[in-house]
Amino acid sequence: MIQKVLIANRGEIALRIVRACRELGIKTLAVYSEADVQSLHVQLADEAICIGGPKSADSYLRADRIISAAEIADVDAIHPGYGFLSENAKFAEQCESCNIKFIGPKSKSIKMMGDKSIAKDTVKKAGVPIVPGSDGPVETETEAVKTARKIGYPVIIKAVAGGGGRGMRIAHNDVSFAKEYHVARNEAEKAFGNGAVYIEKYIERPRHIEFQILADSHGKVIHLGERDCSIQRRHQKLIEESPSPFLNADLRKKMGKAAVKAAAAANYENAGTIEFLVDAKGNYYFIEMNTRIQVEHPVTEECTGIDLIKQQIHIANGQKLEFDQSDIKFEKHAIECRINAEDPARNFAPSPGTIGLYYAPGGHGVRVDSHAYSGYTIPSHYDSMIGKLICFGSTRKVALERAYRALSEYLIRGVKTTIPLHKAIMSDPIFISGKATTAYMEDFLNRTPTDLFL
Ligand code: ADP
């Protein structure tokens, strides 16, 4: 049984893992960079070890130093959180070979689902619909143009190793395709060290709907319902909610079954997410699997009452899931707003700096997952998310009203944040109507005077 966990991450997710471990009576070891000395997870974990300089490449991505810290502190498991090494099959393999439990899937599943074209192939064989596209990466421009024409414009060019909404380009004809193909390859090479790209049909105005999966090491796979993550800026999620206002019971059941099939096809174990795009007619297409805990996991937790981080630990311990699909009830509506330190007046550029006053909202149906506090300095080296506000209630209307109320109470002084933007969205009739697609944010920003969310 796991008794001590190294948390190979930082920020709110590191804190989230400390909290789950403490409730389970498990000791925690924080590893941190020189820029994160002040960070709350470092202060709240039972032990902490500095593993290097501020740059991720010198600390949170240094598998060797993390494993050394694990050995020195005698931990029996590593929780990778999200981002950093969480989907690095080699790191999972290193943990396996050092006899340290990796709280996540087996390295083989990470490898399989981490390569987006292998992942698509795998789930297609299991009978799950995928977005029409190239069979694997396209190596030359000539082959790529031929494929794009065959699929039919518009198409989207995506990095095989992509993630975080980066490395994607859209092309509407041969001319724009030739240009975007090269841009995409260069971007992918720079961002992921792998220039390989593949092509997909660009689904216009889809919804992004994903299913939370839990799978134990005894072969049981269930889903915990969906999250609608259609509110995105530049392919990056901003707001997530569950249940999706778009799905009816029938479609939910069908997609849930498809998600379970997709996970089973990868021999999946632990928590994971199957992502789909859904068009206006309700056709759904698998786009990728995330083989880790996701930023938006609290939405599912508040809808189902199940603590996903604790489940990850139980599964890593080899325990059986204690519930069946029929035990999972979706009785609440939950919505999450990602609070980023960004300046809307400067095209959402990161706004690092020192927080003067920090006051988080509370009250009925409000949860805040954040590592920020008064006097905390947000380092410039990492992503700009400083917290997540999750509001829930018996209906979507209650959850949305509560989110607006909580956002109005949320005080973060000294840095620019996305709080005013979220307030404007929570009171926007199109968002409230539940009809927003992934095209929503661009339209919203075009029609809304910027000073409304400054
Ligand atoms: P990443 O791994 O970088 O997050 P995803 O494949 O999950 O990339 O896609 C992120 C977002 O990009 C989706 O939620 C959607 O908004 C958009 N997207 C991806 N593929 C397509 C597609 N074929 N058609 C339309 N939009 C897409």
Short mmCIF file of C-alpha atoms and ligand atoms in Angstrom, two decimals:
data_model
loop_
_atom_site.label_atom_id
_atom_site.label_comp_id
_atom_site.label_asym_id
_atom_site.label_seq_id
_atom_site.Cartn_x
_atom_site.Cartn_y
_atom_site.Cartn_z
CA MET A 1 0.00 0.00 0.00
CA ILE A 2 1.20 3.48 -0.87
CA GLN A 3 2.44 5.33 2.22
CA LYS A 4 4.37 8.23 0.79
CA VAL A 5 3.85 10.07 -2.50
CA LEU A 6 6.21 12.35 -4.40
CA ILE A 7 4.26 15.05 -6.22
CA ALA A 8 6.04 15.76 -9.50
CA ASN A 9 4.20 18.99 -10.18
CA ARG A 10 3.50 22.47 -8.89
CA GLY A 11 0.68 24.98 -8.45
CA GLU A 12 -2.92 24.12 -7.73
CA ILE A 13 -2.70 20.47 -8.81
CA ALA A 14 0.21 19.83 -6.44
CA LEU A 15 -1.88 21.27 -3.65
CA ARG A 16 -4.89 19.20 -4.74
CA ILE A 17 -2.78 16.03 -4.46
CA VAL A 18 -1.41 17.04 -1.03
CA ARG A 19 -5.01 17.43 0.16
CA ALA A 20 -6.16 14.02 -1.12
CA CYS A 21 -3.10 12.30 0.37
CA ARG A 22 -3.57 13.95 3.73
CA GLU A 23 -7.17 12.72 3.90
CA LEU A 24 -5.94 9.22 3.12
CA GLY A 25 -3.21 9.40 5.76
CA ILE A 26 -0.47 9.27 3.10
CA LYS A 27 2.71 11.34 3.54
CA THR A 28 3.70 13.76 0.77
CA LEU A 29 6.98 14.96 -0.67
CA ALA A 30 6.93 18.15 -2.75
CA VAL A 31 9.68 18.70 -5.29
CA TYR A 32 10.08 22.28 -6.42
CA SER A 33 12.11 24.68 -8.50
CA GLU A 34 13.99 27.68 -7.14
CA ALA A 35 11.13 29.88 -8.41
CA ASP A 36 8.57 28.01 -6.29
CA VAL A 37 10.10 28.28 -2.81
CA GLN A 38 7.12 30.38 -1.70
CA SER A 39 4.58 28.06 -3.25
CA LEU A 40 1.79 26.72 -1.07
CA HIS A 41 2.32 23.06 -2.01
CA VAL A 42 5.92 23.33 -0.78
CA GLN A 43 4.71 24.75 2.50
CA LEU A 44 1.87 22.28 3.00
CA ALA A 45 3.53 19.00 1.97
CA ASP A 46 5.15 16.94 4.74
CA GLU A 47 8.58 17.24 3.12
CA ALA A 48 10.04 19.25 0.25
CA ILE A 49 13.15 18.97 -1.91
CA CYS A 50 14.42 21.61 -4.33
CA ILE A 51 15.27 19.96 -7.65
CA GLY A 52 16.67 22.80 -9.73
CA GLY A 53 16.38 26.14 -11.43
CA PRO A 54 13.22 28.01 -12.39
CA LYS A 55 13.03 26.74 -15.99
CA SER A 56 10.86 23.61 -16.30
CA ALA A 57 13.68 21.97 -18.25
CA ASP A 58 15.92 22.39 -15.19
CA SER A 59 13.42 21.11 -12.62
CA TYR A 60 9.90 19.79 -13.28
CA LEU A 61 11.02 18.05 -16.47
CA ARG A 62 14.17 16.54 -14.93
CA ALA A 63 13.08 12.92 -14.56
CA ASP A 64 16.52 11.96 -13.21
CA ARG A 65 16.37 14.47 -10.36
CA ILE A 66 12.79 13.57 -9.52
CA ILE A 67 13.63 9.87 -9.33
CA SER A 68 16.69 10.65 -7.17
CA ALA A 69 14.50 12.69 -4.82
CA ALA A 70 12.06 9.77 -4.67
CA GLU A 71 14.87 7.40 -3.75
CA ILE A 72 16.43 9.72 -1.16
CA ALA A 73 13.09 10.36 0.53
CA ASP A 74 12.04 6.72 0.24
CA VAL A 75 8.65 7.32 -1.39
CA ASP A 76 6.70 4.43 -2.88
CA ALA A 77 4.74 6.33 -5.52
CA ILE A 78 4.88 9.39 -7.78
CA HIS A 79 1.85 11.43 -8.79
CA PRO A 80 2.67 13.35 -11.96
CA GLY A 81 -0.38 15.72 -11.99
CA TYR A 82 -1.02 17.18 -15.47
CA GLY A 83 1.45 18.69 -17.94
CA PHE A 84 5.20 18.30 -17.30
CA LEU A 85 6.04 14.53 -17.16
CA SER A 86 2.47 13.29 -16.75
CA GLU A 87 2.21 11.89 -20.28
CA ASN A 88 5.83 10.94 -20.68
CA ALA A 89 5.92 7.19 -21.26
CA LYS A 90 9.67 7.05 -20.63
CA PHE A 91 9.25 8.61 -17.19
CA ALA A 92 6.45 6.17 -16.31
CA GLU A 93 8.74 3.36 -17.47
CA GLN A 94 11.62 4.66 -15.32
CA CYS A 95 9.31 4.70 -12.30
CA GLU A 96 8.18 1.15 -13.09
CA SER A 97 11.77 -0.07 -13.36
CA CYS A 98 12.75 1.63 -10.07
CA ASN A 99 9.84 -0.06 -8.35
CA ILE A 100 8.14 3.24 -7.69
CA LYS A 101 4.42 3.24 -8.49
CA PHE A 102 3.50 5.77 -11.18
CA ILE A 103 0.03 7.01 -10.25
CA GLY A 104 -1.37 6.80 -13.74
CA PRO A 105 -1.62 4.29 -16.55
CA LYS A 106 1.08 1.82 -17.58
CA SER A 107 3.79 3.28 -19.81
CA LYS A 108 2.53 1.13 -22.70
CA SER A 109 -0.89 2.81 -22.65
CA ILE A 110 0.70 6.26 -22.45
CA LYS A 111 2.84 5.48 -25.48
CA MET A 112 -0.13 4.17 -27.41
CA MET A 113 -2.50 7.03 -26.67
CA GLY A 114 0.18 9.76 -26.60
CA ASP A 115 0.82 9.38 -30.30
CA LYS A 116 -2.35 10.88 -31.68
CA SER A 117 -2.33 8.92 -34.91
CA ILE A 118 -1.74 5.56 -33.18
CA ALA A 119 -4.49 6.51 -30.71
CA LYS A 120 -6.95 7.17 -33.52
CA ASP A 121 -6.07 3.92 -35.18
CA THR A 122 -6.52 1.97 -31.95
CA VAL A 123 -9.97 3.34 -31.14
CA LYS A 124 -11.12 3.07 -34.77
CA LYS A 125 -10.37 -0.65 -34.65
CA ALA A 126 -12.53 -0.82 -31.51
CA GLY A 127 -15.44 0.65 -33.50
CA VAL A 128 -15.32 4.21 -32.14
CA PRO A 129 -15.92 6.95 -34.76
CA ILE A 130 -12.91 9.18 -35.46
CA VAL A 131 -12.58 12.44 -37.40
CA PRO A 132 -11.85 11.61 -41.05
CA GLY A 133 -8.18 12.25 -41.76
CA SER A 134 -4.80 11.01 -42.93
CA ASP A 135 -3.65 7.53 -42.01
CA GLY A 136 -0.86 8.60 -39.69
CA PRO A 137 1.63 11.41 -40.27
CA VAL A 138 2.05 13.00 -43.72
CA GLU A 139 5.72 13.26 -44.60
CA THR A 140 5.90 15.44 -47.71
CA GLU A 141 4.07 18.49 -48.98
CA THR A 142 2.88 16.68 -52.11
CA GLU A 143 1.44 13.81 -50.10
CA ALA A 144 -0.10 16.28 -47.65
CA VAL A 145 -1.88 18.34 -50.34
CA LYS A 146 -3.19 15.15 -51.95
CA THR A 147 -4.55 13.98 -48.60
CA ALA A 148 -6.11 17.36 -47.81
CA ARG A 149 -7.95 17.36 -51.14
CA LYS A 150 -9.16 13.83 -50.56
CA ILE A 151 -10.50 14.71 -47.10
CA GLY A 152 -11.99 17.94 -48.49
CA TYR A 153 -11.39 21.47 -47.20
CA PRO A 154 -11.43 22.90 -44.61
CA VAL A 155 -8.82 20.74 -42.92
CA ILE A 156 -6.84 21.07 -39.71
CA ILE A 157 -3.14 20.24 -39.54
CA LYS A 158 -2.14 18.88 -36.14
CA ALA A 159 1.11 17.88 -34.47
CA VAL A 160 1.38 14.15 -33.79
CA ALA A 161 3.00 15.02 -30.45
CA GLY A 162 0.72 18.02 -29.88
CA GLY A 163 -0.90 19.19 -26.70
CA GLY A 164 -2.29 22.25 -24.95
CA GLY A 165 -4.02 23.48 -28.09
CA ARG A 166 -0.69 24.30 -29.72
CA GLY A 167 0.61 23.33 -33.13
CA MET A 168 -2.72 23.37 -34.97
CA ARG A 169 -3.37 25.19 -38.25
CA ILE A 170 -6.52 25.43 -40.34
CA ALA A 171 -6.49 25.56 -44.17
CA HIS A 172 -9.38 26.31 -46.50
CA ASN A 173 -7.72 25.70 -49.89
CA ASP A 174 -4.53 24.46 -51.59
CA VAL A 175 -2.81 27.85 -51.34
CA SER A 176 -3.35 28.37 -47.62
CA PHE A 177 -2.63 24.68 -47.06
CA ALA A 178 0.89 24.86 -48.51
CA LYS A 179 1.73 27.75 -46.18
CA GLU A 180 0.08 26.33 -43.05
CA TYR A 181 1.64 22.90 -43.55
CA HIS A 182 5.14 24.35 -43.21
CA VAL A 183 4.19 26.63 -40.32
CA ALA A 184 2.62 23.68 -38.47
CA ARG A 185 5.70 21.49 -38.99
CA ASN A 186 8.05 24.22 -37.75
CA GLU A 187 5.88 24.98 -34.75
CA ALA A 188 5.60 21.31 -33.86
CA GLU A 189 9.36 20.85 -34.13
CA LYS A 190 9.96 23.84 -31.84
CA ALA A 191 7.27 23.07 -29.29
CA PHE A 192 7.47 19.27 -29.08
CA GLY A 193 10.82 18.37 -30.66
CA ASN A 194 8.88 16.35 -33.22
CA GLY A 195 7.85 17.97 -36.51
CA ALA A 196 5.48 15.17 -37.57
CA VAL A 197 1.97 16.35 -38.44
CA TYR A 198 -1.26 14.71 -39.55
CA ILE A 199 -4.38 16.06 -41.20
CA GLU A 200 -8.02 15.94 -40.16
CA LYS A 201 -11.28 17.23 -41.51
CA TYR A 202 -11.93 20.56 -39.78
CA ILE A 203 -15.31 20.22 -38.10
CA GLU A 204 -16.94 23.63 -38.13
CA ARG A 205 -18.55 24.94 -34.96
CA PRO A 206 -18.34 21.68 -33.02
CA ARG A 207 -18.70 21.10 -29.32
CA HIS A 208 -15.84 19.65 -27.36
CA ILE A 209 -17.32 16.96 -25.12
CA GLU A 210 -15.10 14.60 -23.16
CA PHE A 211 -15.79 11.61 -20.92
CA GLN A 212 -14.05 10.90 -17.64
CA ILE A 213 -12.89 7.30 -17.39
CA LEU A 214 -11.87 5.24 -14.38
CA ALA A 215 -10.32 1.83 -14.98
CA ASP A 216 -8.90 -0.51 -12.36
CA SER A 217 -6.20 -3.15 -12.72
CA HIS A 218 -8.84 -5.91 -12.62
CA GLY A 219 -10.35 -5.00 -15.99
CA LYS A 220 -13.26 -2.87 -14.87
CA VAL A 221 -13.75 0.31 -16.93
CA ILE A 222 -16.49 2.84 -16.21
CA HIS A 223 -17.18 6.46 -17.13
CA LEU A 224 -18.19 9.30 -14.84
CA GLY A 225 -20.12 11.27 -17.42
CA GLU A 226 -19.05 14.09 -19.65
CA ARG A 227 -17.62 17.59 -19.47
CA ASP A 228 -18.50 20.17 -22.08
CA CYS A 229 -15.32 22.15 -22.79
CA SER A 230 -16.50 24.15 -25.79
CA ILE A 231 -15.55 27.51 -24.30
CA GLN A 232 -11.99 27.81 -25.54
CA ARG A 233 -9.65 30.56 -26.63
CA ARG A 234 -7.08 29.49 -29.24
CA HIS A 235 -8.02 25.84 -28.65
CA GLN A 236 -7.34 26.22 -24.93
CA LYS A 237 -10.13 25.53 -22.49
CA LEU A 238 -11.43 28.40 -20.39
CA ILE A 239 -14.72 27.08 -18.98
CA GLU A 240 -15.89 23.50 -18.49
CA GLU A 241 -19.21 22.20 -17.28
CA SER A 242 -21.09 18.99 -16.63
CA PRO A 243 -23.54 17.79 -17.74
CA SER A 244 -23.28 19.20 -21.27
CA PRO A 245 -26.34 21.30 -22.14
CA PHE A 246 -26.19 19.70 -25.61
CA LEU A 247 -26.42 15.99 -24.80
CA ASN A 248 -29.67 14.12 -24.31
CA ALA A 249 -29.81 10.87 -22.35
CA ASP A 250 -29.58 8.76 -25.49
CA LEU A 251 -26.49 10.46 -26.92
CA ARG A 252 -24.85 10.49 -23.47
CA LYS A 253 -25.32 6.76 -23.21
CA LYS A 254 -23.93 6.10 -26.70
CA MET A 255 -20.90 8.34 -26.22
CA GLY A 256 -20.26 6.96 -22.73
CA LYS A 257 -20.19 3.43 -24.15
CA ALA A 258 -17.85 4.52 -26.95
CA ALA A 259 -15.53 6.17 -24.40
CA VAL A 260 -15.37 3.00 -22.32
CA LYS A 261 -14.62 0.98 -25.47
CA ALA A 262 -11.83 3.39 -26.45
CA ALA A 263 -10.20 3.12 -23.01
CA ALA A 264 -10.52 -0.66 -22.98
CA ALA A 265 -8.84 -0.80 -26.42
CA ALA A 266 -5.75 0.81 -24.85
CA ASN A 267 -5.81 -1.68 -21.92
CA TYR A 268 -6.22 1.43 -19.88
CA GLU A 269 -5.74 1.58 -16.15
CA ASN A 270 -6.30 4.58 -13.81
CA ALA A 271 -8.06 7.90 -14.59
CA GLY A 272 -8.18 9.14 -18.16
CA THR A 273 -10.25 11.24 -20.52
CA ILE A 274 -11.67 10.45 -23.93
CA GLU A 275 -12.18 13.61 -25.96
CA PHE A 276 -14.77 13.94 -28.72
CA LEU A 277 -15.89 16.65 -31.10
CA VAL A 278 -19.64 16.67 -31.65
CA ASP A 279 -21.23 18.38 -34.65
CA ALA A 280 -24.59 20.15 -34.74
CA LYS A 281 -26.35 16.94 -35.79
CA GLY A 282 -25.01 14.98 -32.84
CA ASN A 283 -22.36 13.05 -34.80
CA TYR A 284 -19.44 12.46 -32.48
CA TYR A 285 -15.80 11.83 -33.32
CA PHE A 286 -12.93 10.76 -31.07
CA ILE A 287 -10.03 13.24 -31.21
CA GLU A 288 -7.70 12.11 -28.46
CA MET A 289 -7.23 10.51 -25.09
CA ASN A 290 -5.54 12.27 -22.19
CA THR A 291 -3.77 9.66 -20.10
CA ARG A 292 -3.70 11.66 -16.87
CA ILE A 293 -5.82 13.66 -14.48
CA GLN A 294 -7.15 16.79 -16.17
CA VAL A 295 -7.34 20.41 -15.05
CA GLU A 296 -11.15 20.25 -15.20
CA HIS A 297 -11.54 17.09 -13.10
CA PRO A 298 -13.29 18.93 -10.19
CA VAL A 299 -16.37 19.45 -12.39
CA THR A 300 -16.87 15.68 -12.47
CA GLU A 301 -16.07 15.37 -8.78
CA GLU A 302 -18.78 17.85 -7.84
CA CYS A 303 -21.35 16.20 -10.13
CA THR A 304 -20.73 12.64 -9.02
CA GLY A 305 -19.37 13.09 -5.49
CA ILE A 306 -16.33 10.93 -6.38
CA ASP A 307 -12.82 12.11 -5.47
CA LEU A 308 -10.79 11.35 -8.59
CA ILE A 309 -7.34 11.79 -7.03
CA LYS A 310 -8.19 9.32 -4.28
CA GLN A 311 -9.49 6.91 -6.91
CA GLN A 312 -6.20 7.26 -8.80
CA ILE A 313 -4.32 6.28 -5.64
CA HIS A 314 -6.65 3.33 -4.90
CA ILE A 315 -6.22 2.07 -8.46
CA ALA A 316 -2.42 2.42 -8.26
CA ASN A 317 -2.63 0.34 -5.07
CA GLY A 318 -4.29 -2.42 -7.09
CA GLN A 319 -7.64 -1.99 -5.38
CA LYS A 320 -10.89 -2.73 -7.20
CA LEU A 321 -13.28 0.08 -8.15
CA GLU A 322 -16.00 0.03 -5.52
CA PHE A 323 -18.80 1.01 -7.89
CA ASP A 324 -20.38 -0.11 -11.15
CA GLN A 325 -21.58 2.07 -14.01
CA SER A 326 -25.13 1.90 -12.67
CA ASP A 327 -24.01 3.34 -9.31
CA ILE A 328 -22.82 6.57 -10.90
CA LYS A 329 -25.46 9.28 -10.53
CA PHE A 330 -25.33 12.72 -12.05
CA GLU A 331 -27.45 14.76 -9.72
CA LYS A 332 -25.79 18.14 -9.89
CA HIS A 333 -24.64 20.68 -12.42
CA ALA A 334 -21.08 21.99 -12.03
CA ILE A 335 -19.13 24.64 -13.88
CA GLU A 336 -15.46 25.60 -13.71
CA CYS A 337 -13.88 28.94 -14.62
CA ARG A 338 -10.12 28.90 -15.11
CA ILE A 339 -8.65 31.95 -13.41
CA ASN A 340 -5.56 32.98 -15.35
CA ALA A 341 -3.17 35.82 -14.56
CA GLU A 342 -3.57 37.36 -18.00
CA ASP A 343 -4.22 40.83 -19.33
CA PRO A 344 -7.24 41.00 -21.67
CA ALA A 345 -6.11 44.46 -22.81
CA ARG A 346 -2.85 42.98 -24.11
CA ASN A 347 -4.38 40.09 -25.98
CA PHE A 348 -4.37 37.90 -22.87
CA ALA A 349 -0.61 38.13 -22.38
CA PRO A 350 0.55 36.53 -19.11
CA SER A 351 0.51 39.01 -16.22
CA PRO A 352 2.95 37.63 -13.65
CA GLY A 353 3.79 39.63 -10.54
CA THR A 354 3.00 39.87 -6.85
CA ILE A 355 -0.58 39.49 -5.67
CA GLY A 356 -1.44 42.21 -3.17
CA LEU A 357 -4.73 41.20 -1.67
CA TYR A 358 -6.14 37.72 -2.35
CA TYR A 359 -9.62 36.85 -1.20
CA ALA A 360 -11.33 33.69 -2.47
CA PRO A 361 -15.12 33.33 -2.58
CA GLY A 362 -16.98 30.76 -0.52
CA GLY A 363 -20.48 29.88 0.51
CA HIS A 364 -22.91 27.22 -0.64
CA GLY A 365 -21.86 25.33 -3.78
CA VAL A 366 -18.50 27.06 -4.26
CA ARG A 367 -15.08 25.39 -4.47
CA VAL A 368 -11.78 27.12 -5.16
CA ASP A 369 -8.69 25.11 -6.10
CA SER A 370 -5.81 27.56 -6.00
CA HIS A 371 -2.27 27.90 -4.74
CA ALA A 372 -2.48 31.70 -4.62
CA TYR A 373 -2.57 33.84 -1.47
CA SER A 374 -1.98 37.46 -0.44
CA GLY A 375 1.67 38.34 -1.05
CA TYR A 376 2.30 35.41 -3.43
CA THR A 377 4.51 36.19 -6.42
CA ILE A 378 3.41 34.44 -9.61
CA PRO A 379 6.58 33.25 -11.36
CA SER A 380 6.86 34.04 -15.08
CA HIS A 381 8.27 30.60 -15.95
CA TYR A 382 5.08 28.54 -15.94
CA ASP A 383 1.56 28.70 -17.29
CA SER A 384 -0.65 31.54 -16.19
CA MET A 385 -3.42 29.61 -14.42
CA ILE A 386 -3.56 30.64 -10.78
CA GLY A 387 -6.79 29.03 -9.74
CA LYS A 388 -10.02 27.30 -10.63
CA LEU A 389 -13.41 28.36 -9.43
CA ILE A 390 -15.92 25.51 -9.43
CA CYS A 391 -19.57 26.26 -8.68
CA PHE A 392 -22.31 23.70 -8.47
CA GLY A 393 -25.98 23.36 -7.72
CA SER A 394 -29.10 21.38 -8.52
CA THR A 395 -29.55 22.90 -11.99
CA ARG A 396 -27.45 24.66 -14.64
CA LYS A 397 -29.22 27.92 -13.84
CA VAL A 398 -28.29 27.71 -10.16
CA ALA A 399 -24.67 26.82 -11.00
CA LEU A 400 -24.34 29.75 -13.43
CA GLU A 401 -25.91 32.26 -11.05
CA ARG A 402 -23.66 31.00 -8.30
CA ALA A 403 -20.61 31.32 -10.54
CA TYR A 404 -21.49 34.95 -11.29
CA ARG A 405 -21.97 35.65 -7.59
CA ALA A 406 -18.69 33.94 -6.62
CA LEU A 407 -16.73 35.73 -9.37
CA SER A 408 -18.07 39.03 -7.99
CA GLU A 409 -16.58 38.15 -4.58
CA TYR A 410 -13.23 36.91 -5.91
CA LEU A 411 -10.57 39.57 -5.21
CA ILE A 412 -7.09 39.29 -6.68
CA ARG A 413 -5.24 42.60 -6.57
CA GLY A 414 -1.91 43.49 -8.18
CA VAL A 415 -2.13 41.35 -11.32
CA LYS A 416 -4.61 41.24 -14.19
CA THR A 417 -6.86 38.18 -14.27
CA THR A 418 -9.60 36.59 -16.33
CA ILE A 419 -12.18 37.10 -13.54
CA PRO A 420 -13.96 40.05 -15.27
CA LEU A 421 -14.01 38.09 -18.54
CA HIS A 422 -15.70 35.14 -16.82
CA LYS A 423 -18.27 37.49 -15.28
CA ALA A 424 -19.12 38.88 -18.71
CA ILE A 425 -19.50 35.34 -20.10
CA MET A 426 -21.69 34.19 -17.18
CA SER A 427 -24.12 37.01 -17.99
CA ASP A 428 -24.02 36.59 -21.78
CA PRO A 429 -27.40 35.39 -23.19
CA ILE A 430 -25.78 33.10 -25.79
CA PHE A 431 -23.68 31.35 -23.16
CA ILE A 432 -26.66 31.14 -20.82
CA SER A 433 -28.76 29.60 -23.63
CA GLY A 434 -26.39 26.59 -23.64
CA LYS A 435 -25.83 26.84 -27.40
CA ALA A 436 -22.15 27.81 -27.40
CA THR A 437 -19.73 25.85 -29.61
CA THR A 438 -15.93 26.06 -29.84
CA ALA A 439 -16.47 29.13 -32.08
CA TYR A 440 -18.12 30.98 -29.19
CA MET A 441 -15.11 32.80 -27.68
CA GLU A 442 -13.92 34.37 -30.91
CA ASP A 443 -17.40 35.69 -31.59
CA PHE A 444 -17.83 36.84 -27.98
CA LEU A 445 -14.55 38.77 -28.03
CA ASN A 446 -15.44 40.39 -31.37
CA ARG A 447 -18.81 41.63 -30.22
CA THR A 448 -17.96 42.61 -26.62
CA PRO A 449 -16.22 45.92 -25.84
CA THR A 450 -12.90 45.05 -24.19
CA ASP A 451 -13.42 47.52 -21.35
CA LEU A 452 -16.22 45.26 -20.09
CA PHE A 453 -13.71 42.73 -18.86
CA LEU A 454 -10.73 44.85 -17.90
P1 ADP B 1 -4.60 19.37 -27.79
O1 ADP B 1 -4.08 18.01 -27.49
O2 ADP B 1 -3.54 20.31 -28.25
O3 ADP B 1 -5.46 19.93 -26.71
P2 ADP B 1 -6.94 18.47 -29.29
O4 ADP B 1 -6.81 17.48 -30.36
O5 ADP B 1 -7.47 18.01 -27.97
O6 ADP B 1 -5.52 19.20 -29.08
O7 ADP B 1 -7.85 19.68 -29.78
C1 ADP B 1 -8.02 20.86 -29.02
C2 ADP B 1 -9.14 21.68 -29.60
O8 ADP B 1 -8.86 22.04 -30.97
C3 ADP B 1 -10.49 20.97 -29.67
O9 ADP B 1 -11.19 21.06 -28.46
C4 ADP B 1 -11.19 21.75 -30.78
O10 ADP B 1 -11.68 22.98 -30.32
C5 ADP B 1 -10.05 22.01 -31.74
N1 ADP B 1 -9.98 20.94 -32.77
C6 ADP B 1 -9.16 19.87 -32.76
N2 ADP B 1 -9.39 19.07 -33.84
C7 ADP B 1 -10.37 19.66 -34.55
C8 ADP B 1 -11.07 19.33 -35.76
N3 ADP B 1 -10.78 18.24 -36.47
N4 ADP B 1 -12.06 20.18 -36.18
C9 ADP B 1 -12.37 21.29 -35.47
N5 ADP B 1 -11.74 21.66 -34.34
C10 ADP B 1 -10.76 20.87 -33.86
#
